[in-house]
CSV table of C-alpha atoms in Angstrom, one decimal:
chain,number,residue,atom,x,y,z
A,1,ALA,CA,-114.4,81.8,-143.3
A,2,GLY,CA,-112.8,85.3,-143.9
A,3,ALA,CA,-109.4,84.2,-145.1
A,4,HIS,CA,-107.7,84.8,-148.4
A,5,PRO,CA,-106.8,81.4,-149.9
A,6,ILE,CA,-103.9,81.0,-152.2
A,7,PHE,CA,-102.9,78.0,-154.3
A,8,LEU,CA,-99.4,76.8,-153.6
A,9,PRO,CA,-97.4,75.4,-156.6
A,10,PRO,CA,-96.3,71.8,-155.7
A,11,VAL,CA,-92.6,72.5,-155.9
A,12,PRO,CA,-90.8,70.6,-153.0
A,13,GLU,CA,-88.0,73.2,-152.9
A,14,LEU,CA,-90.5,75.9,-152.1
A,15,ALA,CA,-92.0,74.1,-149.1
A,16,PRO,CA,-89.8,75.9,-146.5
A,17,ASP,CA,-90.8,79.3,-147.9
A,18,HIS,CA,-94.5,78.4,-148.1
A,19,ALA,CA,-94.5,77.1,-144.5
A,20,ARG,CA,-92.9,80.3,-143.3
A,21,ARG,CA,-95.2,82.6,-145.2
A,22,CYS,CA,-98.7,81.0,-144.8
A,23,HIS,CA,-100.8,81.6,-141.7
A,24,ALA,CA,-102.6,78.3,-142.1
A,25,ILE,CA,-102.4,75.3,-144.5
A,26,VAL,CA,-105.2,73.1,-146.0
A,27,PHE,CA,-104.1,69.8,-147.5
A,28,SER,CA,-106.9,69.1,-149.9
A,29,GLY,CA,-108.5,66.0,-151.3
A,30,GLY,CA,-107.2,64.2,-154.4
A,31,ASP,CA,-106.2,60.9,-155.8
A,32,ASP,CA,-104.6,58.1,-153.8
A,33,PRO,CA,-101.1,58.1,-152.1
A,34,ARG,CA,-98.2,56.4,-153.7
A,35,MET,CA,-97.4,53.9,-151.0
A,36,GLU,CA,-93.9,53.0,-152.1
A,37,ASP,CA,-92.8,56.2,-150.2
A,38,PHE,CA,-94.2,54.4,-147.0
A,39,GLY,CA,-92.6,51.0,-147.5
A,40,GLU,CA,-95.3,49.1,-149.3
A,41,PRO,CA,-96.7,48.6,-152.8
A,42,THR,CA,-99.5,50.7,-154.1
A,43,HIS,CA,-102.7,48.7,-154.5
A,44,PRO,CA,-103.5,47.8,-158.1
A,45,SER,CA,-106.9,49.5,-157.9
A,46,ALA,CA,-105.4,52.8,-156.6
A,47,ARG,CA,-105.4,56.0,-158.7
A,48,PRO,CA,-102.0,57.4,-157.7
A,49,VAL,CA,-101.6,61.1,-157.1
A,50,ASP,CA,-99.1,63.0,-159.1
A,51,PRO,CA,-95.7,62.2,-157.7
A,52,GLN,CA,-94.5,65.8,-157.6
A,53,ARG,CA,-97.6,66.8,-155.6
A,54,GLN,CA,-96.9,63.9,-153.1
A,55,ARG,CA,-93.3,64.9,-152.7
A,56,TYR,CA,-94.3,68.5,-152.1
A,57,GLU,CA,-97.0,67.8,-149.6
A,58,LEU,CA,-94.9,65.4,-147.6
A,59,GLN,CA,-92.0,68.0,-147.6
A,60,LEU,CA,-94.5,70.7,-146.5
A,61,LEU,CA,-95.7,68.5,-143.6
A,62,THR,CA,-92.1,67.9,-142.6
A,63,GLU,CA,-91.3,71.6,-142.7
A,64,LEU,CA,-94.4,72.5,-140.7
A,65,GLU,CA,-93.7,69.8,-138.0
A,66,ARG,CA,-90.0,70.8,-137.6
A,67,ASN,CA,-90.1,74.6,-137.9
A,68,HIS,CA,-93.7,75.8,-137.7
A,69,PRO,CA,-95.7,73.6,-135.3
A,70,GLU,CA,-97.9,76.5,-134.3
A,71,THR,CA,-99.3,76.9,-137.9
A,72,PRO,CA,-102.9,75.7,-138.1
A,73,VAL,CA,-103.2,72.7,-140.4
A,74,LEU,CA,-106.3,71.0,-141.8
A,75,GLY,CA,-106.2,67.8,-143.9
A,76,VAL,CA,-109.2,66.9,-146.0
A,77,CYS,CA,-109.6,63.4,-147.3
A,78,LEU,CA,-106.2,62.7,-149.1
A,79,GLY,CA,-104.8,65.5,-146.8
A,80,MET,CA,-105.8,63.5,-143.7
A,81,GLN,CA,-104.3,60.3,-145.2
A,82,TYR,CA,-101.0,62.1,-145.8
A,83,MET,CA,-101.0,63.4,-142.2
A,84,ALA,CA,-101.5,59.9,-140.9
A,85,LEU,CA,-98.9,58.4,-143.2
A,86,HIS,CA,-96.4,61.1,-142.4
A,87,ALA,CA,-96.9,60.3,-138.7
A,88,GLY,CA,-96.1,56.6,-139.3
A,89,GLY,CA,-99.7,55.5,-139.8
A,90,ARG,CA,-101.2,53.0,-142.2
A,91,LEU,CA,-104.0,52.9,-144.8
A,92,ASN,CA,-106.5,50.4,-146.0
A,93,GLN,CA,-105.7,51.0,-149.6
A,94,HIS,CA,-108.9,49.6,-151.1
A,95,MET,CA,-111.9,49.4,-148.8
A,96,PRO,CA,-114.0,47.4,-151.3
A,97,ASP,CA,-111.7,44.4,-150.6
A,98,ASP,CA,-112.7,44.0,-147.0
A,99,ILE,CA,-115.1,46.7,-145.7
A,100,PRO,CA,-118.7,45.6,-146.4
A,101,THR,CA,-120.0,49.1,-145.8
A,102,HIS,CA,-117.5,50.8,-148.2
A,103,GLU,CA,-120.3,52.2,-150.4
A,104,THR,CA,-121.3,54.4,-147.4
A,105,HIS,CA,-118.2,56.4,-148.0
A,106,ARG,CA,-118.5,56.9,-151.8
A,107,ASP,CA,-120.2,59.2,-154.2
A,108,ASP,CA,-120.9,61.9,-151.6
A,109,LYS,CA,-123.3,59.8,-149.6
A,110,PRO,CA,-124.1,61.3,-146.2
A,111,HIS,CA,-123.2,59.3,-143.1
A,112,ASN,CA,-122.8,59.9,-139.4
A,113,VAL,CA,-119.6,60.5,-137.6
A,114,ARG,CA,-119.1,60.7,-133.8
A,115,PRO,CA,-116.3,61.8,-131.6
A,116,ILE,CA,-114.6,59.1,-129.5
A,117,VAL,CA,-112.4,61.3,-127.2
A,118,GLU,CA,-113.5,63.7,-124.5
A,119,ASN,CA,-113.6,67.3,-125.6
A,120,ALA,CA,-112.9,66.3,-129.2
A,121,PRO,CA,-112.4,69.3,-131.6
A,122,ILE,CA,-114.9,67.6,-134.0
A,123,PRO,CA,-118.6,67.2,-132.9
A,124,ALA,CA,-121.0,64.5,-134.1
A,125,GLY,CA,-122.7,65.1,-137.3
A,126,ILE,CA,-123.7,64.0,-140.8
A,127,VAL,CA,-120.9,64.3,-143.3
A,128,THR,CA,-120.3,63.9,-147.0
A,129,SER,CA,-117.4,61.8,-148.2
A,130,HIS,CA,-115.9,60.3,-151.3
A,131,HIS,CA,-113.0,57.8,-150.7
A,132,ARG,CA,-111.9,54.3,-151.5
A,133,GLN,CA,-109.2,54.3,-148.9
A,134,ALA,CA,-109.2,54.8,-145.1
A,135,VAL,CA,-106.7,55.4,-142.3
A,136,THR,CA,-106.4,52.2,-140.2
A,137,ASP,CA,-103.6,53.5,-137.9
A,138,PRO,CA,-103.0,57.2,-137.4
A,139,GLY,CA,-99.4,56.6,-136.2
A,140,ARG,CA,-98.3,59.3,-133.8
A,141,LEU,CA,-101.6,61.1,-134.2
A,142,ARG,CA,-104.8,60.5,-132.3
A,143,THR,CA,-108.1,59.1,-133.7
A,144,ILE,CA,-110.8,61.6,-132.6
A,145,ALA,CA,-113.9,60.6,-134.6
A,146,ILE,CA,-115.2,57.5,-136.3
A,147,ALA,CA,-118.1,56.5,-138.6
A,148,GLU,CA,-120.9,54.0,-137.6
A,149,ASP,CA,-118.8,51.2,-139.2
A,150,ASN,CA,-115.7,52.2,-137.2
A,151,ILE,CA,-113.9,53.8,-140.1
A,152,ILE,CA,-111.5,56.5,-138.8
A,153,GLU,CA,-113.1,59.8,-139.8
A,154,ALA,CA,-110.9,62.4,-138.0
A,155,ILE,CA,-107.5,62.6,-136.4
A,156,ASP,CA,-105.5,65.2,-134.6
A,157,ASP,CA,-102.3,66.0,-132.8
A,158,PRO,CA,-103.4,67.1,-129.3
A,159,ASN,CA,-100.0,68.7,-128.7
A,160,ARG,CA,-100.5,71.3,-131.4
A,161,SER,CA,-103.0,74.1,-131.3
A,162,PHE,CA,-104.8,73.1,-134.5
A,163,TYR,CA,-103.7,70.0,-136.4
A,164,ILE,CA,-106.8,68.2,-137.6
A,165,GLY,CA,-107.5,65.8,-140.5
A,166,VAL,CA,-111.0,64.8,-141.6
A,167,GLN,CA,-111.8,62.0,-144.0
A,168,TRP,CA,-114.9,63.8,-145.3
A,169,HIS,CA,-115.3,66.9,-147.4
A,170,PRO,CA,-116.4,69.8,-145.1
A,171,GLU,CA,-116.8,72.0,-148.3
A,172,ARG,CA,-119.5,69.6,-149.5
A,173,THR,CA,-121.1,68.9,-146.1
A,174,SER,CA,-124.3,70.7,-145.3
A,175,THR,CA,-124.3,70.1,-141.5
A,176,HIS,CA,-122.7,73.4,-140.3
A,177,ALA,CA,-120.8,71.9,-137.3
A,178,VAL,CA,-118.9,69.4,-139.4
A,179,GLY,CA,-118.9,71.5,-142.6
A,180,GLN,CA,-118.3,75.3,-142.7
A,181,ALA,CA,-117.5,75.4,-138.9
A,182,ILE,CA,-114.3,73.4,-139.5
A,183,TYR,CA,-113.0,76.1,-141.8
A,184,ASP,CA,-114.2,78.8,-139.4
A,185,LYS,CA,-112.2,77.1,-136.6
A,186,LEU,CA,-109.1,76.8,-138.8
A,187,ILE,CA,-109.2,80.6,-139.4
A,188,GLN,CA,-109.9,81.4,-135.8
A,189,ALA,CA,-106.9,79.3,-134.8
A,190,ILE,CA,-104.6,81.7,-136.7
A,191,SER,CA,-105.0,84.4,-134.2
A,192,ARG,CA,-104.5,82.2,-131.1
């Protein structure tokens, strides 16, 4: 997309400096959130993320919200889940327990997503995802796209210039509008 990505070390004390220095932030995919930080036990089938990474990413989200709300932010898969949890949302921690179509969202199977708000920053398209968990409530954020089985696929904060989370992996999605174009829009948002 024309940017120069850098990997940020997950050191919570560095989050203020990283938020100040970076022109945009991507919260990438990964294992499952440790839910004790959000007031409930982690599901026994979860594969919990490294605790230092979770502390760092939550600290970085807090720093961006408080002091750098103009910084473009993209959350991918786990990144979207963190965005929702940070905003007071909730997760279905193990979709196989109660979502009959859960296999649709595993092993990079392509499936459709569609926007549910007018002028959504995410268009309809075929996406590729790989997740066992799903956002059931985005908290202070807004649901902007869903899958055919009503799983929340994209969220945003309409009060910020670019603050979008997607449950799928744009980097593994061949449909340009919901793949590469998302990274293009993130980089374009830097100069706004």
